[in-house]
Tab-separated table of C-alpha atoms in Angstrom:
chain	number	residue	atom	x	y	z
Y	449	UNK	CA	0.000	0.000	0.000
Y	450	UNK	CA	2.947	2.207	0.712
Y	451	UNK	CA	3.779	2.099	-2.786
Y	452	UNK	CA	0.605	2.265	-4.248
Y	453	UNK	CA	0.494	5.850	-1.960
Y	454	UNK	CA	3.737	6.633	-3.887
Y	455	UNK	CA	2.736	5.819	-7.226
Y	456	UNK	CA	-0.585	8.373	-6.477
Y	457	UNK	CA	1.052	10.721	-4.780
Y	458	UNK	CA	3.905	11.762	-7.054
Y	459	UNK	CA	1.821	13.385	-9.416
Y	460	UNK	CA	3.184	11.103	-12.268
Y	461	UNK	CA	0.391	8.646	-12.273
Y	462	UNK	CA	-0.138	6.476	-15.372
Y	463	UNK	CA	-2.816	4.584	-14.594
Y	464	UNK	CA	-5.583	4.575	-16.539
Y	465	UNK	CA	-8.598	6.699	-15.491
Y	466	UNK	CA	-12.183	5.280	-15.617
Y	467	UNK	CA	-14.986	7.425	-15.583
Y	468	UNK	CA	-18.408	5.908	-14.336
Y	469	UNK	CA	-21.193	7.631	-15.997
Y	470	UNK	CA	-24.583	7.283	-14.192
Y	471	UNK	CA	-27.983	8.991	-14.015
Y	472	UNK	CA	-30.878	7.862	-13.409
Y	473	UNK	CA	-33.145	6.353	-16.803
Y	474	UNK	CA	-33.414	8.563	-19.103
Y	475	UNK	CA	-31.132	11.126	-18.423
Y	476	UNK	CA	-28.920	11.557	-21.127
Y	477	UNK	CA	-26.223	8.882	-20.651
Y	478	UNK	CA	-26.268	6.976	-24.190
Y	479	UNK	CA	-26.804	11.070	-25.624
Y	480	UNK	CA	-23.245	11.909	-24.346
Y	481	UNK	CA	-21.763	8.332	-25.080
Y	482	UNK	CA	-22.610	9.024	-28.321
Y	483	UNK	CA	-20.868	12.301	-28.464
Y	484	UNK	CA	-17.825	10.797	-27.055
Y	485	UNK	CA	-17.760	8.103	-29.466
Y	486	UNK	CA	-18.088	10.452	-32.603
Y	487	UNK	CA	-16.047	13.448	-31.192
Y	488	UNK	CA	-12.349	13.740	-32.671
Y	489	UNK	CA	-10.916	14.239	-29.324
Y	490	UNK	CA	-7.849	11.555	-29.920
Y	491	UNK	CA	-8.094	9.472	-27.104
Y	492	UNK	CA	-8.341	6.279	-27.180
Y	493	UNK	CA	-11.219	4.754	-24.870
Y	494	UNK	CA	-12.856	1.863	-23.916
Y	495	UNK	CA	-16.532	1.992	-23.350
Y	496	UNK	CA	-17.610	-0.754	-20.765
Y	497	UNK	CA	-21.986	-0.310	-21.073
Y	498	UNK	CA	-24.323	-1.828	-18.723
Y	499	UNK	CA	-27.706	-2.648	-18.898
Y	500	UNK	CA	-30.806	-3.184	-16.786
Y	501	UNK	CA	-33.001	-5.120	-18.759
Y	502	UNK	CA	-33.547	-8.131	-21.020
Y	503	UNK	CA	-33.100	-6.674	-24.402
Y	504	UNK	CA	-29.972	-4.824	-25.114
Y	505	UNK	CA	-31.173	-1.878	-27.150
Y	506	UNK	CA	-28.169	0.655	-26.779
Y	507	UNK	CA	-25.953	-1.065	-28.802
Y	508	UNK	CA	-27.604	-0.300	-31.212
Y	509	UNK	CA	-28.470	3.419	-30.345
Y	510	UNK	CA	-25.142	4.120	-29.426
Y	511	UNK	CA	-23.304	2.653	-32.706
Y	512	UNK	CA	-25.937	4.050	-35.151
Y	513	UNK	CA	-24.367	7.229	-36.616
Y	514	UNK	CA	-21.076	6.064	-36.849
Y	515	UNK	CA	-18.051	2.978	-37.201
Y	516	UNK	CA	-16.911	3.262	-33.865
Y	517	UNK	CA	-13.174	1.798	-33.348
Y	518	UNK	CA	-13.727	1.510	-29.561
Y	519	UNK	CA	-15.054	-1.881	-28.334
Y	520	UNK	CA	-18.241	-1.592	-26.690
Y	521	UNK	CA	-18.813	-4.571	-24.027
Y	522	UNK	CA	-23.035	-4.701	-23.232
Y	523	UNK	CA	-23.526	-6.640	-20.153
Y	524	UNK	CA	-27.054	-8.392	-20.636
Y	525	UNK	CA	-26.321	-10.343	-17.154
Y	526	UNK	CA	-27.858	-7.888	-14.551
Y	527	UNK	CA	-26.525	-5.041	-13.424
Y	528	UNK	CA	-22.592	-3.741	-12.543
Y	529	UNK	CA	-23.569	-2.829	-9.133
Y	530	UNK	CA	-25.537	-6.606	-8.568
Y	531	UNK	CA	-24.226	-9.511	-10.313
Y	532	UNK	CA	-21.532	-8.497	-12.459
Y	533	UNK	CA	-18.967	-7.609	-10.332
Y	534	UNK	CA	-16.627	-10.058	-11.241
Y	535	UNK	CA	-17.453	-9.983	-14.898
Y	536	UNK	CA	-16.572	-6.399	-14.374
Y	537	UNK	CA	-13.171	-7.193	-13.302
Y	538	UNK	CA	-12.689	-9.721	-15.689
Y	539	UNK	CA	-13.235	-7.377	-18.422
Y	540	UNK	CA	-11.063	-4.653	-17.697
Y	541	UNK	CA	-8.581	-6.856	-16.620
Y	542	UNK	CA	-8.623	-8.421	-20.509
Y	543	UNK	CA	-8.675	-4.223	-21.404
Y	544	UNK	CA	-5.559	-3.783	-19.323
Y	545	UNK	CA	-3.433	-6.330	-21.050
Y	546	UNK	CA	-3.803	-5.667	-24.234
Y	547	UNK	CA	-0.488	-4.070	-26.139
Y	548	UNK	CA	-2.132	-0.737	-26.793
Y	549	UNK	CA	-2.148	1.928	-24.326
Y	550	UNK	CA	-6.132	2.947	-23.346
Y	551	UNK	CA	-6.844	6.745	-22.737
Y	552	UNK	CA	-9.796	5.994	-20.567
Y	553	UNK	CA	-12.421	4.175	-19.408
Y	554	UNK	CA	-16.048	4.670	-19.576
Y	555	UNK	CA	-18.400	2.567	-17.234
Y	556	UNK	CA	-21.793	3.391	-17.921
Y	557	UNK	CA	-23.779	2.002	-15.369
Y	558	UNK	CA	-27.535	1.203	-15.556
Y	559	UNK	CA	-30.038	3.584	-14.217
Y	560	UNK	CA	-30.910	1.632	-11.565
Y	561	UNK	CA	-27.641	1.241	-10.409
Y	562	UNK	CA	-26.574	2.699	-7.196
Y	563	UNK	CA	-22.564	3.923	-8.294
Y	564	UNK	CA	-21.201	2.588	-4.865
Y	565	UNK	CA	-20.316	-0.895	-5.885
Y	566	UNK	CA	-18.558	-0.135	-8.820
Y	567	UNK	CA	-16.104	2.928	-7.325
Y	568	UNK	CA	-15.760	0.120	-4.663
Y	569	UNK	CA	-14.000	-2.039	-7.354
Y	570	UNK	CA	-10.889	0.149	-7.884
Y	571	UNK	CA	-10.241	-0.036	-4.466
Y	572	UNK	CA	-11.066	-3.429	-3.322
Y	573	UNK	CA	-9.366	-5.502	-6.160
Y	574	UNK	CA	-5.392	-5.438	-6.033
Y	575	UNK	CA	-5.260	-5.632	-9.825
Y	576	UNK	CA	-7.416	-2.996	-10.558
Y	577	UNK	CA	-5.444	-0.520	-7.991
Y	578	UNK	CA	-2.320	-0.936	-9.385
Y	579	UNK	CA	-3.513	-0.287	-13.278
Y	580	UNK	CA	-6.666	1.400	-13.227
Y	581	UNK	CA	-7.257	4.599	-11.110
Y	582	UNK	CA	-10.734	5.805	-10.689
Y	583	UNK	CA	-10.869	9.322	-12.388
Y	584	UNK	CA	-14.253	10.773	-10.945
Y	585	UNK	CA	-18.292	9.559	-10.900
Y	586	UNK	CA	-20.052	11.936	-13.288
Y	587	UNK	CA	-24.083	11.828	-12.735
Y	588	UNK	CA	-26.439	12.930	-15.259
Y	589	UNK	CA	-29.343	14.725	-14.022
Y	590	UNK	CA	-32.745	15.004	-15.803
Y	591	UNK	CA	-33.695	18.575	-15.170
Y	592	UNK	CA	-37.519	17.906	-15.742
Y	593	UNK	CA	-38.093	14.505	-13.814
Y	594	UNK	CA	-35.776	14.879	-10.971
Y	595	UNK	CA	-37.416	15.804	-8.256
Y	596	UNK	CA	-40.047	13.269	-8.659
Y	597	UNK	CA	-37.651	10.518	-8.503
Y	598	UNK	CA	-35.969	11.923	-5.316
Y	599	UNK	CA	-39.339	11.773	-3.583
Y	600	UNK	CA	-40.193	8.748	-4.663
Y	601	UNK	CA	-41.475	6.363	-1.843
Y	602	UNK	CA	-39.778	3.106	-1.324
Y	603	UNK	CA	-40.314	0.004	-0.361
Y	604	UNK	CA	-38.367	-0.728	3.568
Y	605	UNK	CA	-34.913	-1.378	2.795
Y	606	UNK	CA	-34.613	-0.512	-0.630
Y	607	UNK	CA	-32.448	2.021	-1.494
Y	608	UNK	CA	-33.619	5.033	-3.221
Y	609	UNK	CA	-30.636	4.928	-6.503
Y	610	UNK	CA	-31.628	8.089	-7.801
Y	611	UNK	CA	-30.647	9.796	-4.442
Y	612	UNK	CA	-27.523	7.614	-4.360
Y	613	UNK	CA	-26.455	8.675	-7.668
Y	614	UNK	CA	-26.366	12.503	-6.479
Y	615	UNK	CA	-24.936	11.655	-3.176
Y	616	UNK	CA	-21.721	9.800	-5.033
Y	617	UNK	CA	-21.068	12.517	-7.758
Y	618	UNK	CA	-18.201	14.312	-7.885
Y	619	UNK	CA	-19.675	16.067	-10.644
Y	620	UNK	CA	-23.634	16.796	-11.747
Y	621	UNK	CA	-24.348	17.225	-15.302
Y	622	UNK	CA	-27.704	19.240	-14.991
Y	623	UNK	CA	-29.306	18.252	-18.398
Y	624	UNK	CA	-32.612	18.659	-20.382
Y	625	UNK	CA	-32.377	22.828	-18.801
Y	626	UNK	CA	-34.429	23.370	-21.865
Y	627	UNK	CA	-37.714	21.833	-20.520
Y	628	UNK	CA	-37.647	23.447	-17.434
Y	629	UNK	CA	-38.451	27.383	-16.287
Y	630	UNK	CA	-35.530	29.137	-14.192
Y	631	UNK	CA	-37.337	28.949	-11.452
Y	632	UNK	CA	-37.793	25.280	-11.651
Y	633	UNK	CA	-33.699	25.062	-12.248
Y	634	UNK	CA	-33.085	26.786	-8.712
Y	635	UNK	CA	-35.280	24.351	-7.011
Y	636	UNK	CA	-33.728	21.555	-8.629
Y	637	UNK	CA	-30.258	23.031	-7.932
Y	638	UNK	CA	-31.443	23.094	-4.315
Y	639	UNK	CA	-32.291	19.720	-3.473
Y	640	UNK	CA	-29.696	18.653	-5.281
Y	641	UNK	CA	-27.218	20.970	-3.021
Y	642	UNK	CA	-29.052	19.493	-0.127
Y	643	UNK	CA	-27.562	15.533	-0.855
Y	644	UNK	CA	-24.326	17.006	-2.206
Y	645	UNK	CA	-22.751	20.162	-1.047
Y	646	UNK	CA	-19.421	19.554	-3.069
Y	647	UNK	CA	-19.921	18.444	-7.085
Y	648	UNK	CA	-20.186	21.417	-9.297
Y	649	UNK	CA	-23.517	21.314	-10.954
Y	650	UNK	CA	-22.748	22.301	-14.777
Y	651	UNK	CA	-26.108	22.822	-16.546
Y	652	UNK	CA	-26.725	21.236	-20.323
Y	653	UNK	CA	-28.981	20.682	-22.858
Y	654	UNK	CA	-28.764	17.111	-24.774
Y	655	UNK	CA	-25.521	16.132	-22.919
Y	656	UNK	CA	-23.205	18.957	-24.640
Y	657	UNK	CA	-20.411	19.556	-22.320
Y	658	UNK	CA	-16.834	19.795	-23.514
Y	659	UNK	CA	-14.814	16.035	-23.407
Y	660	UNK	CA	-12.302	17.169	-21.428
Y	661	UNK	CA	-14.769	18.008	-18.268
Y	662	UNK	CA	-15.826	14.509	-17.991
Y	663	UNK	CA	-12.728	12.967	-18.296
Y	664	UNK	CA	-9.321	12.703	-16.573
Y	665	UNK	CA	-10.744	15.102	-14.385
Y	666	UNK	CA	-9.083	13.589	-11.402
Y	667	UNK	CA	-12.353	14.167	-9.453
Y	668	UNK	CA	-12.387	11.354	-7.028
Y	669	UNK	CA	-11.717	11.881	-3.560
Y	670	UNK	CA	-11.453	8.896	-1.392
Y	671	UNK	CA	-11.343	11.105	1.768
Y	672	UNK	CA	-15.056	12.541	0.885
Y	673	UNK	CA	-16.403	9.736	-0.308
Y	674	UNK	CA	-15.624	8.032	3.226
Y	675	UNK	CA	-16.700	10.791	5.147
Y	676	UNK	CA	-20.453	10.872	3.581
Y	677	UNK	CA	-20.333	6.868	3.805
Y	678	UNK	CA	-17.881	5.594	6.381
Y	679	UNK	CA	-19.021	1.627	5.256
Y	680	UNK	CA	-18.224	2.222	1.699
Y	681	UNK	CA	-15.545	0.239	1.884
Y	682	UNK	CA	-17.283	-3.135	3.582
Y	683	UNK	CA	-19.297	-4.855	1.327
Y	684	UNK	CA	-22.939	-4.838	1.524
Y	685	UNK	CA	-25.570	-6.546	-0.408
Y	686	UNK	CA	-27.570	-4.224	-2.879
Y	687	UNK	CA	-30.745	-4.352	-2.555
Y	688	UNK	CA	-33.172	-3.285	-5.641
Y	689	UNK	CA	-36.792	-2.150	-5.466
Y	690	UNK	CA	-38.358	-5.180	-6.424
Y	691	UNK	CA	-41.301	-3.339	-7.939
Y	692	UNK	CA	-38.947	-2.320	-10.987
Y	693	UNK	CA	-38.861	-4.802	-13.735
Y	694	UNK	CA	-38.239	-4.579	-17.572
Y	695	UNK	CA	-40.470	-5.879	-20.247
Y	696	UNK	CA	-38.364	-6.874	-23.401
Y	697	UNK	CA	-39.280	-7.703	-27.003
Y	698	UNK	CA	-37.350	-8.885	-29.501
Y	699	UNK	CA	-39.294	-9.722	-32.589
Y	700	UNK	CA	-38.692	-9.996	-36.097
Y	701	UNK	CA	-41.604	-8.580	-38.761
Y	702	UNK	CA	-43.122	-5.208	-39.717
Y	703	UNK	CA	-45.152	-2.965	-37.519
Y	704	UNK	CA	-47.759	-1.121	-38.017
Y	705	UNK	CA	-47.228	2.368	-37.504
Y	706	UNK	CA	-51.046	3.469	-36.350
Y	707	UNK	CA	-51.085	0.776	-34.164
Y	708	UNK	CA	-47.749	1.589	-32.568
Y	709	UNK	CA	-48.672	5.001	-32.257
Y	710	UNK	CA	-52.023	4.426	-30.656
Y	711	UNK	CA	-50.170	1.806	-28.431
Y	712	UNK	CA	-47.222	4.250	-27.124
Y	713	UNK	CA	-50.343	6.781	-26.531
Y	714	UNK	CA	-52.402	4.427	-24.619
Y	715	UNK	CA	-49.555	2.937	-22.716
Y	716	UNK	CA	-48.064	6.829	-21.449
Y	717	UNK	CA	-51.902	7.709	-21.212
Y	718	UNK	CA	-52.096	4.928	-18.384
Y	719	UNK	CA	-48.609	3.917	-16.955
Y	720	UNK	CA	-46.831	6.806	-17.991
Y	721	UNK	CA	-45.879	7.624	-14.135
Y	722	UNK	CA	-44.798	4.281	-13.633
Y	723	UNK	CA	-42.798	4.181	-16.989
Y	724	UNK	CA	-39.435	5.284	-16.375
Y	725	UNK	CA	-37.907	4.981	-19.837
Y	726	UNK	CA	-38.640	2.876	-23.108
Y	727	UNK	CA	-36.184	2.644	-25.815
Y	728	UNK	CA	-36.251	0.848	-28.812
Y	729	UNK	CA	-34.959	0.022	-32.721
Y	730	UNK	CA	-38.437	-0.921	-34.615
Y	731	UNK	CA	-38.995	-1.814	-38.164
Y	732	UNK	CA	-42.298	0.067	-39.328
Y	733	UNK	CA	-44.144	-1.304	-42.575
Y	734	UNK	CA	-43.451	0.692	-46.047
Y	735	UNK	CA	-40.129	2.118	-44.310
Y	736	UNK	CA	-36.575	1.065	-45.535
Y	737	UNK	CA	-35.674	2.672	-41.999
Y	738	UNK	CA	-34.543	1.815	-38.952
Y	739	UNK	CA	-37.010	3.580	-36.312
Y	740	UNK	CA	-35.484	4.532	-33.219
Y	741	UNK	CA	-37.866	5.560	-30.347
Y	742	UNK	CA	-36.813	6.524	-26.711
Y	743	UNK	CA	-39.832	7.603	-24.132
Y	744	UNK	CA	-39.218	8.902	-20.286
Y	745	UNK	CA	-42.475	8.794	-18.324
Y	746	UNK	CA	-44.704	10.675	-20.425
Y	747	UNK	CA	-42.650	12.625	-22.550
Y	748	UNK	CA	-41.640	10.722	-26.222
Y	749	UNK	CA	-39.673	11.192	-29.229
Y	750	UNK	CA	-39.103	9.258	-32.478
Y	751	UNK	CA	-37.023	9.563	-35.695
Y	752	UNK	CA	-35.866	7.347	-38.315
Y	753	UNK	CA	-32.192	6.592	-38.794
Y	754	UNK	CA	-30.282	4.558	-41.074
Y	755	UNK	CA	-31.886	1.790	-43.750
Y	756	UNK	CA	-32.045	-2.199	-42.512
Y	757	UNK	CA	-30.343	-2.944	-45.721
Y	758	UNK	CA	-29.557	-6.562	-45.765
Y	759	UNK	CA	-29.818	-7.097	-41.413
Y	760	UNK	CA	-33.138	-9.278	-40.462
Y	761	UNK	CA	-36.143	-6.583	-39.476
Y	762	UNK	CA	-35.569	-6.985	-35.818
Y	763	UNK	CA	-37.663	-5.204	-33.912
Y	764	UNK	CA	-35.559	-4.416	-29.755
Y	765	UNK	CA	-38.000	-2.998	-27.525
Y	766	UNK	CA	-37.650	-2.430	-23.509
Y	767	UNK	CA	-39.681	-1.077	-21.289
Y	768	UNK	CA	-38.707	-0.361	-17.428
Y	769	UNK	CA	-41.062	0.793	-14.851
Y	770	UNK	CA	-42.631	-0.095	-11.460
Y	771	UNK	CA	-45.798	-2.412	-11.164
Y	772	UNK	CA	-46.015	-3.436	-14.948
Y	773	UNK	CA	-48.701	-5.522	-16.374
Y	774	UNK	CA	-46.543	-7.667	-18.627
Y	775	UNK	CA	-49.046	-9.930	-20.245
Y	776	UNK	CA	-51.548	-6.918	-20.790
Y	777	UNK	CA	-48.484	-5.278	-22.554
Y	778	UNK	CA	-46.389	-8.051	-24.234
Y	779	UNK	CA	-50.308	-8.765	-25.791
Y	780	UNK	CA	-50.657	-5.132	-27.049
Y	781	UNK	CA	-47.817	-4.651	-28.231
Y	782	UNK	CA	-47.688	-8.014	-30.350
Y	783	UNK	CA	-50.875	-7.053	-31.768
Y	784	UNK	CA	-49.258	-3.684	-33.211
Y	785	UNK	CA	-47.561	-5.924	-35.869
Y	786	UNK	CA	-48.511	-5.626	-39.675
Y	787	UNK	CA	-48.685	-9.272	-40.333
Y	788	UNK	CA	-50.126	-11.505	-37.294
Y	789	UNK	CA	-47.375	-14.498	-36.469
């Protein structure tokens, strides 16, 4: 350890910084993954994605505009902060022994995941300490929904992960300003000073903040993060709401659109407060185009992207929320199809 204090301590460190990127659903975590993929900012990263759900749509969303030459690893197997610990470890030790030098590391961690567990890994593993140095937990912050999240009510003993996320940043992206009234802002700036007195709070619209202030920042402060949580360093079991489950399709065939639409109407209409976030790559009769569609409670937005070409007509479809019905909407949503299978 006396070394390892050297090696930080001199100023000369050349381990490689990791980032974890987390916010709760819907915040705007794929948007700035996807600006740090197609930026021409040099570097070379790794991006290590995470996802809570059955379906893993983001691979898609993520690599859609461009040929990315990082490697993007989707864990389908839980989340980091749960079950994947070790698989964690395992892949960034296979990142840290390859030949070529990595700028950085991106962990993106679900939205339900509570950051804890994986800052925990950099200092609990002996590999990871000596060639990976956590660089700083960056939390993306839905202006519009926040607040409602913070409040929400739990069940005994679960934790509350969108008040964890806050708690753990060393820095708060305030994004999605746009939808919000100034007013609104200082409220939200408020509570959020109340859980975390230290992280600047940088306000954004659609994720655009420069590269350079979300990584190799050299935000993480052991000392801090110890005072606010003196058993940080023990482990603990996680323990999710068990209320929160995701719904995912995958289904090949054509929709059709004016069913989908009245389907995404009906379904915000009457779950929209439970919804979270939906996401999802769908194949809509008469279009050569990919549709991409991303909802966040009650708020949506669609737009077509690049031709299926010669891929299978796949539609990926997730939806996460609290108390969902998911005959009533794996039914509905089957019947949206063109052709009945």
């Amino acid at each position: 350890l006396g070394a390892m204090a050297d090696v930080i301590s001199d100023g000369n460190d050349t381990r490689v910084p990791v980032t974890v990127l987390t916010g709760f659903l819907g915040s705007g975590k794929t948007t700035l993954l996807n600006r740090i993929l197609s930026e021409n900012h040099g570097k070379k990263l790794a991006i290590i994605e995470n996802e809570f759900g059955e379906v893993g749509v983001d691979d898609a969303l993520v690599k859609r505009r461009f040929d990315t030459q990082e490697e993007i690893f989707e864990m389908n197997n839980g989340c980091i902060c749960c079950t994947v610990r070790g698989d964690l470890i395992r892949i960034l030790s296979k990142l840290l022994k390859r030949k070529e030098r990595l700028d950085g590391i991106i962990i993106e961690t679900t939205g339900m995941a509570d950051p804890a567990p994986v800052a925990q890994t950099f200092f609990m593993d002996e590999s990871m300490k000596e060639f990976a140095r956590l660089d700083g937990i960056i939390t993306l912050i839905d202006a519009k929904f926040i607040v409602q999240h913070l409040d929400e009510e739990k069940p005994e003993g679960a934790e509350n992960e969108a008040v964890e996320q806050v708690v753990f940043a060393d820095k708060i992206l305030l994004n999605k300003t746009d939808l919000v009234s100034e007013e609104e802002l200082a409220t939200v700036e408020g509570r959020l000073r109340q859980l975390n007195k230290m992280a600047p709070i940088v306000r954004c619209q659609n994720a655009n903040v420069p590269i350079a202030s979300v990584m190799d920042v050299h935000a993480f402060d052991l000392e801090r993060i110890l005072e606010i949580d003196p058993s940080f360093l023990e482990e603990s079991e996680h323990e999710h709401d068990q209320t929160v489950t995701s719904i995912g399709f995958e289904r090949e065939g054509d929709l059709d659109m004016e069913r989908l639409n009245a389907w995404v109407s009906k379904l915000l209409q009457e779950k929209g407060v439970d919804i979270y976030r939906m996401k999802g790559v769908l194949a809509i009769q008469g279009s050569e185009d990919k549709y991409v569609f991303q909802a966040v409670h009650m708020l949506f937005t669609g737009e077509t992207i690049e031709p299926w070409g010669d891929a299978k007509r796949v539609n990926k479809l997730i939806v996460i929320g609290k108390n969902l019905p998911r005959d009533e909407i794996t039914n509905s949503f089957i019947a949206c199809f063109a052709q009945q299978q």
